[in-house]
C-alpha positions as CSV (number, residue, x, y, z in Angstrom):
1,F,0.0,0.0,0.0
2,K,1.0,3.6,-0.6
3,S,-0.4,6.6,1.3
4,E,-1.2,8.5,-1.9
5,D,-3.4,5.5,-3.1
6,L,-5.6,5.8,0.0
7,R,-7.8,8.5,-1.5
8,P,-10.0,10.7,0.8
9,L,-13.7,10.2,0.7
10,P,-15.2,12.6,-1.8
11,E,-17.4,15.4,-0.6
12,G,-21.0,14.2,-0.1
13,A,-19.8,10.6,0.1
14,A,-22.6,9.8,2.5
15,R,-25.2,10.9,0.0
16,R,-23.8,8.8,-2.9
17,S,-25.6,5.7,-4.1
18,I,-24.1,3.0,-1.9
19,R,-25.2,-0.4,-3.1
20,A,-24.1,-2.3,0.0
21,V,-22.5,-1.8,3.3
22,L,-20.3,-4.8,4.3
23,Q,-18.2,-5.6,7.4
24,F,-15.4,-8.0,7.9
25,Y,-14.0,-9.0,11.3
26,D,-10.6,-10.5,12.2
27,L,-11.2,-12.1,15.7
28,A,-8.8,-12.3,18.6
29,F,-10.1,-13.8,21.9
30,S,-7.9,-11.9,24.3
31,E,-7.4,-8.4,25.8
32,K,-3.8,-9.0,26.8
33,E,-1.3,-6.4,25.6
34,S,0.6,-9.0,23.6
35,A,-2.5,-10.3,21.8
36,D,-3.7,-9.3,18.4
37,Y,-6.6,-6.9,18.1
38,T,-10.1,-7.9,17.2
39,A,-10.6,-5.7,14.2
40,G,-13.3,-4.7,11.8
41,V,-13.6,-2.7,8.6
42,T,-16.9,-1.3,7.3
43,L,-16.9,-0.9,3.5
44,G,-19.5,1.0,1.4
45,V,-19.8,-0.4,-2.2
46,L,-21.0,2.2,-4.6
47,E,-23.5,1.4,-7.4
48,G,-21.5,0.8,-10.5
49,D,-22.3,0.0,-14.1
50,G,-22.8,-3.6,-13.2
51,A,-19.2,-4.6,-13.4
52,A,-18.0,-5.4,-9.8
53,A,-14.4,-4.7,-10.9
54,A,-15.2,-1.1,-11.6
55,E,-17.1,-0.3,-8.4
56,E,-15.7,2.2,-6.0
57,H,-15.2,1.1,-2.4
58,Y,-15.4,3.5,0.6
59,V,-13.8,2.5,3.8
60,L,-16.4,4.0,6.1
61,H,-15.2,2.8,9.5
62,G,-12.3,1.0,11.1
63,W,-12.3,-0.5,14.6
64,H,-9.8,-2.5,16.6
65,E,-9.7,-3.3,20.3
66,R,-8.3,-6.0,22.5
67,V,-11.4,-7.6,23.8
68,A,-11.8,-10.3,26.4
69,E,-13.6,-13.4,25.2
70,E,-16.5,-13.0,27.6
71,R,-17.4,-9.6,26.2
72,L,-16.5,-10.1,22.5
73,D,-20.1,-10.9,21.6
74,L,-21.3,-7.5,23.0
75,A,-18.5,-5.6,21.4
76,L,-19.3,-7.1,18.0
77,V,-23.0,-6.4,18.4
78,E,-22.3,-2.8,19.2
79,Q,-20.2,-2.5,16.1
80,I,-22.7,-4.2,13.9
81,I,-25.7,-2.2,15.2
82,S,-23.8,1.1,15.0
83,R,-22.9,0.6,11.2
84,S,-26.0,-1.3,10.0
85,P,-24.2,-3.5,7.5
86,D,-26.0,-5.6,4.9
87,L,-23.7,-8.5,5.5
88,V,-20.9,-9.4,8.0
89,G,-18.0,-11.7,7.2
90,I,-15.5,-13.6,9.3
91,E,-12.6,-15.6,7.9
92,L,-13.9,-19.1,6.9
93,G,-11.1,-21.0,8.7
94,A,-11.9,-19.2,12.0
95,Y,-15.7,-19.4,11.3
96,K,-15.6,-23.2,11.3
97,Q,-13.9,-23.3,14.7
98,A,-16.2,-24.2,17.6
99,A,-15.3,-21.1,19.6
100,T,-16.1,-18.9,16.7
101,L,-19.3,-20.7,15.8
102,D,-20.4,-20.3,19.4
103,L,-19.5,-16.6,19.3
104,V,-21.4,-16.1,16.0
105,N,-24.5,-17.8,17.5
106,R,-24.4,-15.6,20.6
107,V,-24.0,-12.5,18.4
108,Q,-26.9,-13.5,16.1
109,R,-29.2,-14.1,19.2
110,L,-28.2,-10.6,20.6
111,L,-28.8,-9.0,17.2
112,A,-32.2,-10.7,16.8
113,A,-33.2,-9.4,20.3
114,R,-32.5,-5.9,18.8
115,R,-34.5,-6.8,15.7
116,C,-31.3,-6.7,13.5
117,T,-31.3,-9.4,10.9
118,T,-27.8,-8.9,9.5
119,A,-26.4,-12.2,8.3
120,I,-22.9,-13.3,9.4
121,I,-21.0,-15.6,6.9
122,G,-17.7,-17.3,6.6
123,V,-15.5,-15.8,3.9
124,P,-12.9,-18.0,2.2
125,V,-9.5,-16.4,2.2
126,S,-6.0,-17.5,1.0
127,K,-3.6,-18.5,3.7
128,D,-1.0,-16.2,2.2
129,K,-1.7,-12.8,3.8
130,V,0.5,-10.9,1.3
131,F,-1.3,-12.5,-1.6
132,R,-4.8,-11.6,-0.3
133,A,-3.7,-8.0,0.5
134,Q,-2.9,-7.6,-3.3
135,L,-6.7,-7.3,-4.0
136,P,-7.4,-4.1,-2.0
137,A,-3.9,-2.7,-2.8
138,A,-4.5,-3.1,-6.5
139,R,-7.9,-1.4,-6.2
140,A,-6.3,1.4,-4.3
141,R,-3.7,1.9,-7.0
142,A,-6.5,1.9,-9.6
143,G,-8.3,4.7,-7.8
144,L,-11.2,2.6,-6.6
145,L,-10.6,2.7,-2.9
146,Y,-11.4,5.7,-0.7
147,V,-10.9,6.1,3.0
148,D,-12.3,8.5,5.6
149,R,-9.0,10.3,6.2
150,K,-10.6,12.6,8.8
151,A,-11.7,9.8,11.1
152,P,-9.9,9.3,14.4
153,W,-9.0,5.7,13.5
154,F,-7.4,6.6,10.2
155,P,-3.8,7.4,11.3
156,A,-3.4,3.9,12.9
157,F,-5.2,2.3,10.0
158,E,-2.9,3.9,7.5
159,A,0.2,3.1,9.5
160,E,-0.7,-0.5,9.6
161,L,-1.4,-0.7,5.9
162,L,1.9,1.1,5.0
163,S,4.0,-1.2,7.3
164,F,2.4,-4.4,6.0
165,P,3.7,-7.1,5.8
166,K,6.6,-6.2,8.2
167,G,4.6,-4.3,10.7
168,Q,3.7,-5.4,14.2
169,H,0.0,-5.9,13.4
170,D,-1.9,-6.9,10.3
171,D,-5.5,-7.1,11.7
172,W,-6.9,-4.2,9.7
173,T,-5.0,-5.3,6.6
174,D,-6.7,-8.7,7.0
175,C,-10.1,-7.0,7.4
176,L,-9.6,-4.8,4.4
177,S,-8.6,-7.8,2.3
178,G,-11.6,-9.8,3.6
179,V,-14.2,-7.1,3.1
180,T,-12.8,-6.3,-0.4
181,A,-13.1,-10.0,-1.3
182,M,-16.7,-9.9,0.0
183,A,-17.5,-6.9,-2.1
184,I,-16.3,-8.6,-5.2
185,S,-17.9,-12.0,-4.6
186,Q,-21.1,-11.4,-2.6
187,P,-24.2,-10.3,-4.6
188,V,-25.6,-8.0,-2.0
189,A,-28.1,-5.5,-3.2
């Protein structure tokens, strides 16, 4: 990633025709300082000419926090409710694990109690993080990725992307890769 490729959201971005709002989460079940972050990226997919490859993507929100396992469900529900995504994704490998399935079931019950019907799906990803980060990086280079550069989370988000793959953390990079793959492959309208 290059800083100049992370274009600022255009004026009036919130009023543009967003076809879908997607979220992707990279889960970590610990709040220890040495642990990875649980991270999420919310992406707005603009209405295009029907060709998914030409659609613009807006990074609307980034979140990361070290969250204890016993409150991870509530933290995710808060993030999902606050952004109202059409679809939420979690890495398929993690999604198939018993602890993650239990977490997803708890989150879906809590969302249903709040009358939120957002689906949570497992998203297949390549095991090679550098390879899968090429998708959002290429879209950024092509001028199809915009980020809320004024948001309080942006400096840390940008720093992580720019230091990837040699940086200390890659949670947001994984999320951006996952949510971009969702936007390309999921027919959400």
